[in-house]
C-alpha positions as a Python dict, from the first residue, in 0.01 Angstrom:
ca = {
    (1, 'M'): (0, 0, 0),
    (2, 'V'): (1, -330, 147),
    (3, 'L'): (153, -622, -49),
    (4, 'R'): (55, -1012, 15),
    (5, 'F'): (298, -1284, -26),
    (6, 'K'): (236, -1620, -8),
    (7, 'L'): (502, -1895, 7),
    (8, 'Q'): (435, -2247, -92),
    (9, 'L'): (631, -2548, -101),
    (10, 'V'): (560, -2797, -353),
    (11, 'V'): (724, -3157, -357),
    (12, 'V'): (750, -3310, -707),
    (13, 'A'): (802, -3695, -793),
    (14, 'D'): (1083, -3820, -1001),
    (15, 'D'): (881, -3703, -1336),
    (16, 'D'): (880, -3357, -1195),
    (17, 'Q'): (482, -3384, -1134),
    (18, 'P'): (379, -3210, -828),
    (19, 'V'): (298, -3462, -536),
    (20, 'S'): (183, -3201, -266),
    (21, 'V'): (168, -2835, -232),
    (22, 'D'): (188, -2707, 114),
    (23, 'E'): (138, -2333, 218),
    (24, 'L'): (407, -2225, 454),
    (25, 'V'): (348, -1859, 538),
    (26, 'V'): (166, -1545, 423),
    (27, 'L'): (369, -1226, 465),
    (28, 'D'): (171, -890, 429),
    (29, 'K'): (409, -628, 356),
    (30, 'E'): (406, -249, 329),
    (31, 'C'): (660, -71, 144),
    (32, 'D'): (642, 320, 278),
    (33, 'R'): (936, 294, 511),
    (34, 'A'): (1303, 167, 478),
    (35, 'E'): (1259, -87, 781),
    (36, 'Q'): (967, -254, 603),
    (37, 'L'): (1144, -292, 265),
    (38, 'G'): (1253, -694, 234),
    (39, 'V'): (1204, -984, 448),
    (40, 'T'): (1309, -903, 848),
    (41, 'L'): (1493, -1155, 1068),
    (42, 'H'): (1190, -1227, 1249),
    (43, 'E'): (982, -1335, 940),
    (44, 'A'): (1278, -1508, 821),
    (45, 'K'): (1337, -1730, 1119),
    (46, 'A'): (979, -1823, 1075),
    (47, 'L'): (1001, -1902, 730),
    (48, 'L'): (1320, -2129, 770),
    (49, 'L'): (1133, -2296, 1079),
    (50, 'A'): (811, -2371, 824),
    (51, 'V'): (1059, -2488, 514),
    (52, 'Q'): (1255, -2716, 791),
    (53, 'R'): (940, -2873, 941),
    (54, 'Q'): (794, -2979, 580),
    (55, 'V'): (1123, -3067, 430),
    (56, 'L'): (1196, -3292, 710),
    (57, 'N'): (854, -3448, 778),
    (58, 'S'): (881, -3553, 417),
    (59, 'Q'): (1228, -3705, 452),
    (60, 'I'): (1142, -3875, 768),
    (61, 'T'): (793, -4019, 624),
    (62, 'A'): (1010, -4151, 295),
    (63, 'F'): (1291, -4296, 539),
    (64, 'L'): (1018, -4493, 740),
    (65, 'A'): (819, -4587, 468),
    (66, 'S'): (1161, -4759, 327),
    (67, 'R'): (1229, -4965, 686),
    (68, 'V'): (885, -5110, 720),
    (69, 'P'): (968, -5417, 463),
    (70, 'C'): (1178, -5679, 659),
    (71, 'P'): (1586, -5653, 519),
    (72, 'T'): (1558, -6011, 483),
    (73, 'C'): (1231, -6142, 308),
    (74, 'G'): (1055, -5786, 209),
    (75, 'R'): (759, -5876, 413),
    (76, 'P'): (593, -5553, 576),
    (77, 'R'): (682, -5560, 958),
    (78, 'G'): (395, -5452, 1201),
    (79, 'V'): (390, -5127, 1444),
    (80, 'K'): (425, -5221, 1783),
    (81, 'D'): (378, -4851, 1902),
    (82, 'H'): (444, -4507, 1823),
    (83, 'K'): (639, -4234, 2049),
    (84, 'T'): (793, -3891, 1977),
    (85, 'I'): (1157, -3787, 1965),
    (86, 'V'): (1303, -3441, 1974),
    (87, 'F'): (1535, -3353, 1704),
    (88, 'R'): (1720, -3002, 1723),
    (89, 'T'): (1861, -2878, 1402),
    (90, 'V'): (1980, -2521, 1299),
    (91, 'F'): (1653, -2409, 1181),
    (92, 'G'): (1427, -2514, 1488),
    (93, 'T'): (1380, -2800, 1729),
    (94, 'L'): (1101, -3027, 1586),
    (95, 'Q'): (901, -3331, 1731),
    (96, 'L'): (902, -3630, 1513),
    (97, 'A'): (687, -3946, 1510),
    (98, 'S'): (879, -4242, 1565),
    (99, 'P'): (733, -4588, 1521),
    (100, 'R'): (869, -4929, 1651),
    (101, 'L'): (839, -5202, 1423),
    (102, 'R'): (784, -5584, 1510),
    (103, 'R'): (1028, -5806, 1464),
    (104, 'C'): (950, -5991, 1139),
    (105, 'P'): (884, -6391, 1198),
    (106, 'C'): (1152, -6479, 906),
    (107, 'Q'): (1412, -6382, 1188),
    (108, 'G'): (1313, -6648, 1484),
    (109, 'G'): (1304, -6576, 1824),
    (110, 'G'): (1654, -6425, 1859),
    (111, 'G'): (1713, -6061, 1872),
    (112, 'Q'): (1517, -5754, 1947),
    (113, 'A'): (1134, -5791, 1974),
    (114, 'S'): (1122, -5455, 1817),
    (115, 'T'): (1334, -5214, 1631),
    (116, 'S'): (1318, -4829, 1584),
    (117, 'P'): (1462, -4687, 1267),
    (118, 'L'): (1447, -4314, 1371),
    (119, 'V'): (1606, -4362, 1690),
    (120, 'E'): (1878, -4563, 1492),
    (121, 'L'): (1907, -4276, 1244),
    (122, 'L'): (1931, -4012, 1508),
    (123, 'P'): (2122, -4153, 1801),
    (124, 'N'): (2199, -3798, 1945),
    (125, 'H'): (1882, -3594, 1868),
    (126, 'T'): (2103, -3328, 1716),
    (127, 'A'): (2156, -3223, 1363),
    (128, 'P'): (2569, -3245, 1259),
    (129, 'E'): (2545, -2883, 1150),
    (130, 'L'): (2404, -2793, 1457),
    (131, 'L'): (2660, -2982, 1666),
    (132, 'Y'): (2927, -2829, 1428),
    (133, 'L'): (2815, -2459, 1519),
    (134, 'E'): (2797, -2508, 1845),
    (135, 'S'): (3122, -2661, 1898),
    (136, 'K'): (3311, -2408, 1677),
    (137, 'W'): (3177, -2091, 1821),
    (138, 'S'): (3193, -2220, 2181),
    (139, 'S'): (3564, -2297, 2118),
    (140, 'L'): (3590, -1906, 2039),
    (141, 'I'): (3351, -1751, 2286),
    (142, 'S'): (3197, -1829, 2590),
    (143, 'Y'): (2891, -2114, 2612),
    (144, 'G'): (2673, -1823, 2727),
    (145, 'L'): (2784, -1592, 2420),
    (146, 'T'): (2724, -1906, 2185),
    (147, 'V'): (2374, -1931, 2274),
    (148, 'R'): (2299, -1553, 2234),
    (149, 'A'): (2453, -1551, 1881),
    (150, 'L'): (2264, -1854, 1783),
    (151, 'R'): (1931, -1727, 1909),
    (152, 'D'): (2000, -1422, 1728),
    (153, 'F'): (2052, -1529, 1371),
    (154, 'L'): (1865, -1868, 1374),
    (155, 'P'): (1539, -2029, 1491),
    (156, 'V'): (1718, -2241, 1723),
    (157, 'G'): (1420, -2225, 1974),
    (158, 'T'): (1474, -2159, 2355),
    (159, 'T'): (1535, -2484, 2434),
    (160, 'L'): (1920, -2413, 2330),
    (161, 'N'): (2106, -2298, 2642),
    (162, 'T'): (2416, -2291, 2788),
    (163, 'S'): (2415, -2625, 2960),
    (164, 'T'): (2332, -2778, 2617),
    (165, 'V'): (2570, -2633, 2427),
    (166, 'R'): (2865, -2723, 2667),
    (167, 'R'): (2728, -3096, 2665),
    (168, 'D'): (2721, -3112, 2294),
    (169, 'T'): (3084, -2923, 2280),
    (170, 'L'): (3244, -3179, 2523),
    (171, 'Q'): (3091, -3477, 2360),
    (172, 'V'): (3260, -3369, 2017),
    (173, 'A'): (3595, -3316, 2215),
    (174, 'R'): (3573, -3648, 2396),
    (175, 'R'): (3523, -3808, 2014),
    (176, 'L'): (3830, -3610, 1900),
    (177, 'D'): (4044, -3688, 2200),
    (178, 'A'): (3970, -4072, 2163),
    (179, 'E'): (4064, -4078, 1799),
    (180, 'L'): (4415, -3970, 1901),
    (181, 'G'): (4489, -4320, 1994),
    (182, 'P'): (4775, -4470, 2224),
    (183, 'E'): (5090, -4287, 2300),
    (184, 'P'): (5331, -4281, 2003),
    (185, 'I'): (5694, -4402, 1996),
    (186, 'F'): (5836, -4143, 1825),
    (187, 'P'): (6128, -4243, 1569),
    (188, 'L'): (6465, -4136, 1624),
    (189, 'A'): (6578, -3831, 1394),
    (190, 'G'): (6881, -3875, 1215),
    (191, 'C'): (6916, -4271, 1223),
    (192, 'P'): (7132, -4363, 918),
    (193, 'D'): (7056, -4709, 914),
    (194, 'A'): (6687, -4624, 903),
    (195, 'C'): (6675, -4349, 671),
    (196, 'S'): (6955, -4445, 421),
    (197, 'S'): (6701, -4524, 164),
    (198, 'L'): (6496, -4179, 188),
    (199, 'P'): (6536, -3888, -10),
    (200, 'A'): (6713, -3592, 76),
    (201, 'A'): (6631, -3478, 472),
    (202, 'A'): (6335, -3211, 465),
    (203, 'P'): (6375, -2868, 649),
    (204, 'P'): (6341, -2913, 1048),
    (205, 'I'): (6019, -2841, 1218),
    (206, 'T'): (6010, -2584, 1494),
    (207, 'V'): (5796, -2687, 1777),
    (208, 'G'): (5759, -2444, 2045),
    (209, 'L'): (5594, -2509, 2400),
    (210, 'D'): (5450, -2274, 2679),
    (211, 'G'): (5225, -2316, 2975),
    (212, 'G'): (4943, -2119, 3129),
    (213, 'Y'): (4788, -2113, 3452),
    (214, 'L'): (4407, -2170, 3488),
    (215, 'R'): (4209, -2129, 3785),
    (216, 'S'): (4045, -2451, 3962),
    (217, 'W'): (3695, -2499, 3995),
    (218, 'D'): (3707, -2752, 4263),
    (219, 'N'): (3978, -2545, 4470),
    (220, 'K'): (3892, -2179, 4395),
    (221, 'K'): (4246, -2072, 4563),
    (222, 'T'): (4464, -2282, 4332),
    (223, 'H'): (4543, -2318, 3957),
    (224, 'F'): (4660, -2613, 3722),
    (225, 'V'): (4870, -2585, 3415),
    (226, 'A'): (4744, -2624, 3073),
    (227, 'I'): (5043, -2677, 2814),
    (228, 'V'): (4991, -2534, 2463),
    (229, 'G'): (5227, -2546, 2141),
    (230, 'E'): (5253, -2486, 1774),
    (231, 'S'): (5442, -2648, 1518),
    (232, 'V'): (5592, -2426, 1260),
    (233, 'P'): (5733, -2620, 933),
    (234, 'R'): (5930, -2469, 694),
    (235, 'D'): (5682, -2490, 428),
    (236, 'G'): (5292, -2586, 524),
    (237, 'P'): (5050, -2447, 772),
    (238, 'T'): (5121, -2406, 1124),
    (239, 'K'): (4942, -2633, 1373),
    (240, 'R'): (4841, -2565, 1750),
    (241, 'F'): (4789, -2827, 1986),
    (242, 'G'): (4716, -2828, 2384),
    (243, 'F'): (4628, -3016, 2701),
    (244, 'V'): (4591, -3012, 3052),
    (245, 'Q'): (4897, -3120, 3240),
    (246, 'G'): (4831, -3393, 3456),
    (247, 'H'): (4489, -3503, 3320),
    (248, 'D'): (4613, -3629, 3006),
    (249, 'P'): (4843, -3924, 3097),
    (250, 'K'): (4949, -3950, 2719),
    (251, 'P'): (5035, -3586, 2610),
    (252, 'G'): (5254, -3708, 2330),
    (253, 'R'): (4952, -3794, 2147),
    (254, 'H'): (4836, -3446, 2067),
    (255, 'L'): (5192, -3342, 1910),
    (256, 'A'): (5192, -3695, 1723),
    (257, 'A'): (4853, -3609, 1550),
    (258, 'V'): (4977, -3246, 1470),
    (259, 'L'): (5308, -3368, 1294),
    (260, 'D'): (5180, -3625, 1113),
    (261, 'S'): (4912, -3402, 972),
    (262, 'Q'): (5214, -3200, 871),
    (263, 'G'): (5377, -3480, 685),
    (264, 'L'): (5652, -3567, 945),
    (265, 'R'): (5921, -3782, 800),
    (266, 'H'): (6162, -4035, 1007),
    (267, 'D'): (6462, -3853, 921),
    (268, 'Q'): (6317, -3499, 968),
    (269, 'E'): (6498, -3284, 1229),
    (270, 'L'): (6242, -3135, 1519),
    (271, 'V'): (6366, -2836, 1694),
    (272, 'F'): (6209, -2773, 2034),
    (273, 'L'): (6214, -2416, 2174),
    (274, 'S'): (6071, -2354, 2544),
    (275, 'D'): (6154, -2123, 2845),
    (276, 'G'): (6348, -2402, 3020),
    (277, 'E'): (6074, -2514, 3267),
    (278, 'E'): (6148, -2850, 3414),
    (279, 'S'): (5784, -3018, 3327),
    (280, 'L'): (5823, -2870, 2975),
    (281, 'R'): (6188, -3008, 2937),
    (282, 'Q'): (6077, -3339, 3041),
    (283, 'L'): (5819, -3353, 2798),
    (284, 'Q'): (6018, -3238, 2540),
    (285, 'C'): (6272, -3529, 2565),
    (286, 'S'): (6008, -3796, 2627),
    (287, 'L'): (5844, -3661, 2284),
    (288, 'R'): (6175, -3713, 2092),
    (289, 'P'): (6516, -3713, 2295),
    (290, 'H'): (6708, -3687, 1976),
    (291, 'S'): (6599, -3380, 1869),
    (292, 'Q'): (6742, -3024, 1945),
    (293, 'H'): (6614, -2899, 2264),
    (294, 'L'): (6670, -2519, 2292),
    (295, 'V'): (6571, -2246, 2547),
    (296, 'D'): (6434, -1959, 2363),
    (297, 'W'): (6603, -1610, 2354),
    (298, 'F'): (6315, -1445, 2478),
    (299, 'H'): (6278, -1590, 2827),
    (300, 'L'): (6681, -1571, 2872),
    (301, 'S'): (6677, -1225, 2795),
    (302, 'M'): (6388, -1155, 3015),
    (303, 'R'): (6594, -1303, 3324),
    (304, 'V'): (6895, -1054, 3203),
    (305, 'T'): (6645, -767, 3202),
    (306, 'G'): (6523, -806, 3534),
    (307, 'V'): (6847, -830, 3705),
    (308, 'G'): (6954, -512, 3512),
    (309, 'Q'): (6635, -318, 3628),
    (310, 'F'): (6740, -396, 3983),
    (311, 'L'): (7109, -301, 3920),
    (312, 'K'): (6967, 45, 3792),
    (313, 'G'): (6851, 150, 4118),
    (314, 'L'): (7246, 115, 4298),
    (315, 'A'): (7349, 397, 4061),
    (316, 'H'): (7253, 674, 4333),
    (317, 'L'): (7415, 456, 4630),
    (318, 'D'): (7748, 400, 4458),
    (319, 'G'): (7766, 483, 4095),
    (320, 'E'): (8131, 338, 4026),
    (321, 'R'): (8015, -5, 4165),
    (322, 'A'): (7684, -6, 3986),
    (323, 'T'): (7847, 93, 3691),
    (324, 'D'): (8088, -240, 3719),
    (325, 'L'): (7808, -463, 3807),
    (326, 'Q'): (7596, -337, 3507),
    (327, 'D'): (7914, -388, 3262),
    (328, 'A'): (7937, -748, 3410),
    (329, 'L'): (7565, -803, 3312),
    (330, 'Q'): (7616, -670, 2971),
    (331, 'H'): (7923, -912, 2911),
    (332, 'T'): (7697, -1209, 3022),
    (333, 'R'): (7430, -1098, 2777),
    (334, 'W'): (7680, -1067, 2476),
    (335, 'N'): (7825, -1416, 2598),
    (336, 'L'): (7497, -1584, 2601),
    (337, 'W'): (7390, -1441, 2272),
    (338, 'H'): (7688, -1608, 2115),
    (339, 'G'): (7648, -1956, 2314),
    (340, 'K'): (7923, -1895, 2558),
    (341, 'V'): (7771, -2020, 2860),
    (342, 'K'): (8072, -2090, 3059),
    (343, 'R'): (8222, -1716, 3012),
    (344, 'A'): (7841, -1594, 3090),
    (345, 'Y'): (7851, -1758, 3422),
    (346, 'H'): (8204, -1629, 3444),
    (347, 'W'): (8100, -1288, 3446),
    (348, 'L'): (7756, -1341, 3614),
    (349, 'R'): (7916, -1507, 3921),
    (350, 'P'): (8087, -1215, 4056),
    (351, 'I'): (7785, -1004, 4051),
    (352, 'E'): (7664, -1235, 4323),
    (353, 'G'): (7981, -1149, 4545),
    (354, 'R'): (7980, -790, 4468),
    (355, 'M'): (7603, -713, 4549),
    (356, 'W'): (7633, -789, 4903),
    (357, 'H'): (7821, -409, 4919),
    (358, 'F'): (7455, -301, 4911),
    (359, 'A'): (7289, -541, 5128),
    (360, 'S'): (7228, -274, 5399),
    (361, 'S'): (7172, 43, 5201),
    (362, 'Y'): (6951, -98, 4895),
    (363, 'P'): (6609, -120, 4992),
    (364, 'K'): (6550, -404, 4722),
    (365, 'F'): (6844, -606, 4791),
    (366, 'W'): (6643, -914, 4863),
    (367, 'A'): (6470, -900, 4535),
    (368, 'L'): (6812, -831, 4363),
    (369, 'A'): (6942, -1120, 4549),
    (370, 'R'): (6673, -1363, 4433),
    (371, 'A'): (6675, -1238, 4084),
    (372, 'V'): (7049, -1311, 4051),
    (373, 'N'): (7056, -1651, 4240),
    (374, 'G'): (6755, -1741, 4044),
    (375, 'F'): (6929, -1669, 3724),
    (376, 'L'): (7242, -1845, 3804),
    (377, 'H'): (7009, -2186, 3904),
    (378, 'Y'): (6842, -2123, 3565),
    (379, 'L'): (7169, -2127, 3391),
    (380, 'W'): (7309, -2431, 3594),
    (381, 'R'): (6979, -2622, 3482),
    (382, 'N'): (6972, -2524, 3124),
    (383, 'G'): (7334, -2423, 3012),
    (384, 'G'): (7338, -2726, 2801),
    (385, 'L'): (7034, -2594, 2591),
    (386, 'V'): (7164, -2236, 2499),
    (387, 'P'): (7270, -2225, 2131),
    (388, 'N'): (7487, -1959, 1937),
    (389, 'Y'): (7170, -1731, 1894),
    (390, 'A'): (7386, -1519, 1676),
    (391, 'R'): (7460, -1778, 1426),
    (392, 'R'): (7107, -1901, 1399),
    (393, 'R'): (6961, -1539, 1354),
    (394, 'R'): (7234, -1493, 1082),
    (395, 'T'): (7103, -1823, 924),
    (396, 'S'): (6705, -1725, 960),
    (397, 'Q'): (6651, -2004, 1242),
    (398, 'V'): (6413, -1944, 1509),
    (399, 'I'): (6552, -1829, 1817),
    (400, 'S'): (6253, -1738, 2038),
    (401, 'T'): (5900, -1856, 2123),
    (402, 'A'): (5727, -1527, 2108),
    (403, 'F'): (5519, -1684, 1847),
    (404, 'V'): (5408, -1917, 2173),
    (405, 'E'): (5367, -1646, 2394),
    (406, 'S'): (5125, -1497, 2151),
    (407, 'L'): (4950, -1844, 2135),
    (408, 'V'): (4916, -1876, 2487),
    (409, 'N'): (4731, -1525, 2483),
    (410, 'S'): (4514, -1647, 2191),
    (411, 'L'): (4442, -2022, 2292),
    (412, 'L'): (4421, -1963, 2662),
    (413, 'S'): (4381, -1616, 2770),
    (414, 'K'): (4126, -1512, 2531),
    (415, 'R'): (3868, -1809, 2597),
    (416, 'F'): (4001, -1948, 2965),
    (417, 'V'): (4107, -1654, 3178),
    (418, 'K'): (3981, -1330, 2995),
    (419, 'K'): (3739, -1274, 3260),
    (420, 'Q'): (3925, -1329, 3614),
    (421, 'S'): (3634, -1493, 3782),
    (422, 'M'): (3620, -1790, 3529),
    (423, 'Q'): (3700, -2110, 3668),
    (424, 'W'): (3759, -2459, 3510),
    (425, 'T'): (3795, -2818, 3608),
    (426, 'P'): (4080, -2992, 3443),
    (427, 'E'): (3877, -3245, 3241),
    (428, 'G'): (3660, -2941, 3088),
    (429, 'A'): (3961, -2721, 3013),
    (430, 'H'): (4138, -3022, 2845),
    (431, 'L'): (3862, -3112, 2648),
    (432, 'L'): (3754, -2741, 2505),
    (433, 'L'): (4124, -2720, 2417),
    (434, 'Q'): (4073, -3010, 2179),
    (435, 'T'): (3788, -2823, 2026),
    (436, 'R'): (3968, -2476, 2029),
    (437, 'T'): (4296, -2611, 1855),
    (438, 'R'): (4107, -2763, 1589),
    (439, 'T'): (3892, -2454, 1541),
    (440, 'L'): (4173, -2246, 1488),
    (441, 'N'): (4370, -2494, 1297),
    (442, 'G'): (4081, -2519, 1039),
    (443, 'D'): (4060, -2869, 1076),
    (444, 'L'): (3725, -2919, 1278),
    (445, 'V'): (3505, -2882, 963),
    (446, 'H'): (3715, -3199, 805),
    (447, 'N'): (3680, -3411, 1111),
    (448, 'F'): (3311, -3343, 1066),
    (449, 'R'): (3313, -3437, 707),
    (450, 'R'): (3484, -3751, 817),
    (451, 'W'): (3237, -3839, 1058),
    (452, 'Y'): (2951, -3765, 848),
    (453, 'P'): (3029, -3803, 458),
    (454, 'A'): (2730, -3612, 330),
    (455, 'F'): (2799, -3326, 584),
    (456, 'S'): (2835, -2967, 389),
    (457, 'V'): (2948, -2638, 517),
    (458, 'D'): (3113, -2351, 355),
    (459, 'S'): (3474, -2395, 419),
    (460, 'Q'): (3582, -2030, 323),
    (461, 'S'): (3331, -1869, 555),
    (462, 'S'): (3425, -2098, 812),
    (463, 'E'): (3787, -2001, 788),
    (464, 'H'): (3706, -1626, 780),
    (465, 'T'): (3524, -1643, 1100),
    (466, 'L'): (3821, -1745, 1273),
    (467, 'L'): (3979, -1400, 1198),
    (468, 'A'): (3783, -1292, 1473),
    (469, 'A'): (3947, -1526, 1736),
}
């Protein structure tokens, strides 16, 4: 048995009277098998494309009719010529007739000789909704997979390719980056004169920073550094940010935008946590020098653990000396945990002298020497940033950037270096970080609504897609 369905589009006037009736598609459907039931994906694509073509043509016709009269005197303007522009939408790529209208005599001899209303309406030739989907999905998955996903479920046409998606995404990213404005001048935290009239200070905001290496496209054997961070307020949503170090001369803009969206007050404390790397520490101090700048316990503990692994290999050579060295390292760890850097340095320093007893008998001695000397230098540089971790833990304060370590994985690894052959230019990586961070923060849709006030998208379903990222 075959059922025939005729789908029509009826355009009605303001009084609900039909103006036109257009037949879109005719579906001949059998009903003997499960795979024949309902509308198939192929049929749905054809139906959506037909509806899009009819609706869009009707809208463009009405729009152009409203632009024919001169906006000054109301006299109809003549048509100089016609051309065709391509308009890419979520439900298909369509060709639209775009007339050029002559200048009205009332406007005198100045100005342009003709105008194209449709070109002014569609400067990018891409619908904002398609631009949003391209930017969002290419921030989460590769450009190629974005093309395949959109082609699978939408009648976007074969003109959608990797180069188009990349170009559109980076165009959105440049707009987002340009809106950050100039490098901010951060207020000093805890200034009694400027903050005396404010209410009680809000809980501090914890900012974690870390870096990741991306493989360079220009020089295949080198890497460049991308800095990512996460701002964690006591109350409110967590926000992420990122940029490529060296490409952006004003990195403070990214953190300033995040803190502004979280409602940072002039008297509110910031707590910076990082691994103590020199460039990160300089960045923190340039952003807000009068905040707390701490070395996180995770990286400090990992250095202690690294030295301890080498010391375990000494047990079979001289058990008593190896035990003494391991005890000294445990005292070092305990003192660091309680913020006693000088006493920790006092326990670590003898290890450097006693380990030379094993210089000729321990195969990994030079690796041990590099680990111990590196640890001593690390403490010398970052000793002033080591807090009392035990006290902070008892008062439920953050002591580790483990949350930033996971951010490096989710923000960089999953999109930028999951395939070891992936290579990037500093500009391309920096721009893609702008759309990816805003997508993961759930802010990308709000930016599109600000750019396009009538922009409509299901925010709830948009947020659910982020769970896959």
